[in-house]
Amino acid sequence: MRFQDKTVIVTGGAGGIGAAIATRFASEGAQVIVTDMLAEGAEAVADAIRATGGRARAFAADISTADGCQSIVANTMATEGRIDVLCNNAGLMRRGNILSITADDWRLSFAVNIDAMFHTCAAALPHMIAAGGGAIVNTASQWGLHPAPNHIAYNVTKAAVASFTQNLGRDYAPHKIRVNAVCPGEIHTAMLESGVKRSGRTMADLDKLVPYGRVGKPEEVAALVAFLASDEAAFMCGSLVEITGAQAVA
Ligand SMILES: NC(=O)c1ccc[n+]([C@@H]2O[C@H](COP(=O)([O-])OP(=O)(O)OC[C@H]3O[C@@H](n4cnc5c(N)ncnc54)[C@H](O)[C@@H]3O)[C@@H](O)[C@H]2O)c1
């Protein structure tokens, strides 16, 4: 129960990894704000958490705008009065190299994958500073550290998430606000399945590419996020933690 009486925001909470993160924090006592632009998906995750005795509330917001991001923080402060942990997990993948990706997809990737973190963190940090501390965990990607081919917008935005995390970690460590990022490899979610189908491969094919013998589970990323947000990770600030089953980017 590391998060008893803590308030945790999880963006992208309707998605594969976000739902697992929200569920994990709730299982350790947190009041979780499950936020996503998919209102019904966020409600379903919050309902499932409450059905098993946890505490969760859904909040619909589109984080591709500054207003959407700020509304999440404002709503949480108005209803809960505190933000102990902010998990910037929402993200999207637009495929293509520089000659095939559209300018709109390039801009949307930046808006959702990195600009949104600027806006949520800028809104949440003053509250964390006033409270004397807090934790932020950003979801980057292994591909932000080692780019996979033909995903330039995704890779560049995730590299920006990595640098953003190191910058924030450094700037706010004196305020006892720890900012870290997880960098997952292949994790079994809808995002991964759509890519596998498109490539004509099967999940079994993908499992064979991972030295550990299988792709990762959302719950495994959630366990790492919870650790980084917990007091057990007290000296971790500005860290980028890969979780990949030892798979190299091909
Ligand atoms: N699945 C993987 O293999 C993998 C690997 C590395 C990193 N990641 C990262 O993990 C995070 C979660 O990914 P996932 O696999 O659970 O994908 P997902 O598509 O299941 O979940 C992403 C969620 O973000 C939400 N979202 C997207 N745009 C939004 C917007 N404008 N406003 C509000 N919400 C928005 C979606 O509605 C969705 O629920 C992402 O940042 C992704 O880049 C995933």
XYZ file of C-alpha atoms and ligand atoms in Angstrom:
294
model
C 0.000 0.000 0.000
C 2.732 2.435 -1.028
C 0.200 4.965 -2.355
C -2.351 5.028 0.458
C -3.983 8.495 0.587
C -2.082 9.618 -2.530
C -3.661 11.050 -5.649
C -2.286 9.749 -8.944
C -3.085 11.019 -12.447
C -2.645 8.567 -15.336
C -2.981 9.937 -18.881
C -3.824 7.480 -21.640
C -5.579 5.534 -18.884
C -7.944 3.813 -21.308
C -5.061 2.225 -23.215
C -3.208 -1.019 -22.650
C -0.326 0.227 -20.528
C -2.276 3.124 -18.976
C -5.040 0.831 -17.704
C -2.427 -1.431 -16.115
C -0.704 1.571 -14.479
C -4.011 2.902 -13.132
C -4.974 -0.541 -11.803
C -1.590 -0.993 -10.147
C -1.688 2.341 -8.309
C -5.261 1.696 -7.166
C -4.267 -1.749 -5.878
C -1.703 0.027 -3.675
C -4.235 2.399 -2.148
C -4.179 5.440 -4.458
C -7.099 7.523 -5.616
C -6.495 7.340 -9.380
C -7.626 9.879 -11.947
C -7.965 7.835 -15.135
C -7.836 10.320 -17.973
C -8.054 9.756 -21.726
C -9.741 11.325 -24.740
C -11.744 8.083 -24.969
C -14.326 8.914 -22.306
C -16.007 5.495 -22.331
C -12.675 3.687 -22.166
C -11.572 5.767 -19.176
C -14.936 5.141 -17.457
C -14.589 1.397 -18.061
C -11.145 1.304 -16.448
C -12.309 3.393 -13.460
C -15.413 1.163 -13.110
C -13.266 -1.978 -13.139
C -11.001 -0.547 -10.445
C -13.970 0.405 -8.235
C -15.530 -3.042 -8.806
C -12.510 -4.619 -7.124
C -12.556 -2.219 -4.161
C -10.150 0.402 -5.500
C -10.620 4.148 -5.787
C -10.699 5.718 -9.233
C -12.419 8.476 -11.160
C -12.505 8.955 -14.917
C -11.876 12.325 -16.522
C -12.129 12.838 -20.285
C -9.668 15.236 -21.898
C -7.880 15.624 -25.212
C -4.232 16.337 -24.428
C -3.398 17.548 -27.935
C -4.271 21.057 -26.683
C -2.888 23.065 -23.769
C -6.437 23.578 -22.467
C -7.045 19.840 -22.406
C -3.869 19.224 -20.414
C -4.527 22.041 -17.967
C -8.108 20.845 -17.417
C -6.796 17.529 -16.031
C -4.695 19.262 -13.384
C -7.369 21.873 -12.565
C -10.063 19.208 -12.189
C -7.872 17.027 -9.980
C -6.945 19.934 -7.707
C -10.606 21.001 -7.486
C -11.834 17.528 -6.550
C -8.902 15.925 -4.694
C -6.909 18.970 -3.543
C -3.556 17.302 -4.266
C -1.444 15.627 -6.940
C 1.179 13.251 -5.578
C 2.030 11.410 -8.793
C 1.621 12.403 -12.433
C 2.028 9.631 -15.013
C 2.336 11.098 -18.498
C 1.619 7.850 -20.321
C -0.612 8.805 -23.281
C 1.046 8.586 -26.655
C 0.441 7.752 -30.255
C 2.447 6.264 -33.076
C 2.405 7.628 -36.616
C 4.562 5.574 -38.929
C 6.759 6.696 -41.800
C 10.121 8.155 -42.749
C 10.612 11.826 -43.534
C 9.435 11.401 -47.123
C 6.308 9.422 -46.305
C 4.991 10.951 -43.076
C 2.622 13.894 -43.462
C 3.271 17.246 -41.827
C -0.023 16.811 -39.938
C 1.099 13.478 -38.477
C 4.464 15.013 -37.549
C 2.705 17.868 -35.700
C 0.158 15.581 -34.007
C 2.962 13.310 -32.782
C 4.665 16.295 -31.158
C 1.388 17.632 -29.727
C 0.435 14.369 -28.007
C 3.787 12.744 -27.233
C 5.786 15.710 -25.929
C 3.930 19.053 -25.947
C 1.271 17.535 -23.682
C 3.949 16.702 -21.104
C 5.085 20.322 -21.129
C 1.537 21.474 -20.397
C 0.612 18.872 -17.751
C 3.921 19.309 -15.930
C 3.802 23.114 -16.096
C 0.326 22.969 -14.563
C 1.097 20.322 -11.926
C 4.565 21.394 -10.740
C 3.488 24.515 -8.790
C 1.107 22.317 -6.745
C 3.833 19.741 -6.120
C 6.312 22.457 -5.125
C 3.765 23.937 -2.702
C 3.166 20.455 -1.257
C 6.885 19.884 -0.728
C 7.387 17.110 -3.262
C 5.932 14.670 -5.737
C 6.773 12.248 -8.516
C 6.370 12.369 -12.273
C 6.804 9.276 -14.436
C 6.843 9.767 -18.195
C 6.372 6.990 -20.731
C 9.110 7.328 -23.339
C 10.173 4.331 -25.452
C 13.239 2.246 -26.190
C 12.881 3.708 -29.684
C 13.522 7.178 -28.295
C 16.987 5.972 -27.252
C 17.702 3.630 -30.200
C 15.566 4.575 -33.233
C 13.702 1.886 -35.138
C 13.556 2.383 -38.910
C 10.729 4.312 -40.574
C 9.174 5.780 -37.417
C 10.829 9.203 -37.444
C 8.050 11.162 -35.710
C 7.592 8.558 -32.985
C 11.326 8.152 -32.368
C 12.070 11.890 -32.310
C 9.187 12.692 -29.977
C 10.191 9.876 -27.601
C 13.814 11.108 -27.679
C 12.379 14.495 -26.678
C 10.513 12.812 -23.804
C 13.820 11.332 -22.623
C 15.593 14.717 -22.670
C 12.558 16.469 -21.154
C 12.639 13.963 -18.287
C 16.341 14.510 -17.644
C 15.858 18.291 -17.721
C 12.890 18.273 -15.367
C 14.609 15.759 -13.113
C 17.559 18.066 -12.750
C 15.553 21.273 -12.334
C 13.111 19.969 -9.696
C 15.215 17.532 -7.645
C 15.936 20.407 -5.202
C 12.157 20.591 -4.635
C 12.039 16.839 -3.888
C 10.075 16.260 -7.072
C 11.463 13.184 -8.794
C 10.991 12.959 -12.554
C 11.835 9.696 -14.309
C 10.885 7.868 -17.496
C 10.233 4.299 -18.517
C 11.467 3.225 -21.950
C 9.542 0.087 -22.911
C 10.416 -2.236 -25.762
C 7.670 -4.368 -27.288
C 4.707 -4.562 -24.892
C 1.590 -6.569 -25.713
C -1.118 -3.932 -26.256
C -3.535 -2.885 -28.994
C -0.811 -0.536 -30.317
C 1.536 -3.502 -30.754
C -1.089 -5.856 -32.206
C -2.036 -3.364 -34.923
C 1.622 -3.092 -35.951
C 2.051 -6.867 -35.979
C -1.042 -7.379 -38.149
C 0.119 -4.697 -40.577
C 3.524 -6.367 -40.965
C 1.955 -9.791 -41.709
C 3.676 -11.347 -38.663
C 2.162 -13.121 -35.660
C 2.654 -12.480 -31.960
C 4.613 -15.764 -31.811
C 7.013 -14.373 -34.436
C 7.521 -11.310 -32.268
C 8.055 -13.349 -29.102
C 10.942 -15.171 -30.816
C 12.748 -11.871 -31.431
C 13.005 -11.169 -27.691
C 15.936 -12.819 -25.879
C 13.703 -13.245 -22.802
C 11.373 -15.345 -24.979
C 8.297 -13.151 -25.172
C 7.144 -9.562 -25.481
C 6.419 -7.633 -22.308
C 3.143 -7.316 -20.414
C 1.504 -3.978 -19.543
C 1.503 -5.079 -15.883
C 5.302 -5.346 -15.986
C 5.614 -1.729 -17.137
C 3.060 -0.725 -14.493
C 5.165 -2.359 -11.750
C 8.187 -0.320 -12.862
C 6.172 2.911 -13.016
C 4.867 2.283 -9.496
C 8.389 1.619 -8.222
C 9.713 4.847 -9.777
C 6.831 6.816 -8.240
C 7.324 5.238 -4.800
C 9.555 6.276 -1.922
C 11.649 3.151 -2.625
C 13.069 5.034 -5.628
C 13.907 8.062 -3.475
C 17.299 8.717 -5.093
C 16.120 8.267 -8.697
C 15.746 11.620 -10.465
C 16.041 12.139 -14.221
C 16.541 8.415 -14.909
C 15.559 6.675 -18.145
C 14.822 3.028 -17.395
C 14.617 0.537 -20.266
C 12.260 -2.447 -19.943
C 12.795 -4.611 -23.023
C 13.472 -8.288 -22.243
C 16.962 -7.529 -23.622
C 15.624 -7.053 -27.145
C 17.748 -4.828 -29.356
C 16.010 -2.523 -31.828
C 16.114 -4.207 -35.254
N 2.925 -0.944 -26.574
C 4.211 -0.827 -26.737
O 4.875 -1.760 -27.217
C 4.929 0.433 -26.320
C 6.330 0.448 -26.360
C 7.002 1.599 -25.961
C 6.301 2.705 -25.525
N 4.931 2.678 -25.516
C 4.256 3.879 -25.046
O 3.390 3.542 -23.976
C 2.323 4.479 -23.912
C 0.994 3.731 -23.855
O 0.882 2.991 -25.051
P -0.092 1.729 -25.230
O 0.701 0.666 -25.853
O -0.843 1.470 -23.979
O -1.022 2.314 -26.398
P -2.604 2.524 -26.465
O -2.875 3.029 -27.825
O -3.286 1.285 -25.978
O -2.845 3.675 -25.381
C -2.575 5.038 -25.616
C -3.717 5.844 -25.011
O -3.423 7.236 -25.217
C -4.650 7.858 -25.538
N -4.440 9.083 -26.304
C -3.897 9.207 -27.536
N -4.005 10.471 -27.967
C -4.618 11.170 -26.975
C -5.034 12.536 -26.833
N -4.871 13.449 -27.814
N -5.639 12.906 -25.676
C -5.858 12.006 -24.689
N -5.515 10.701 -24.775
C -4.899 10.296 -25.913
C -5.405 6.849 -26.394
O -6.796 7.130 -26.456
C -5.058 5.551 -25.700
O -6.043 5.172 -24.751
C 2.471 5.379 -25.138
O 3.109 6.581 -24.770
C 3.363 4.556 -26.054
O 4.073 5.344 -26.960
C 4.235 1.571 -25.891
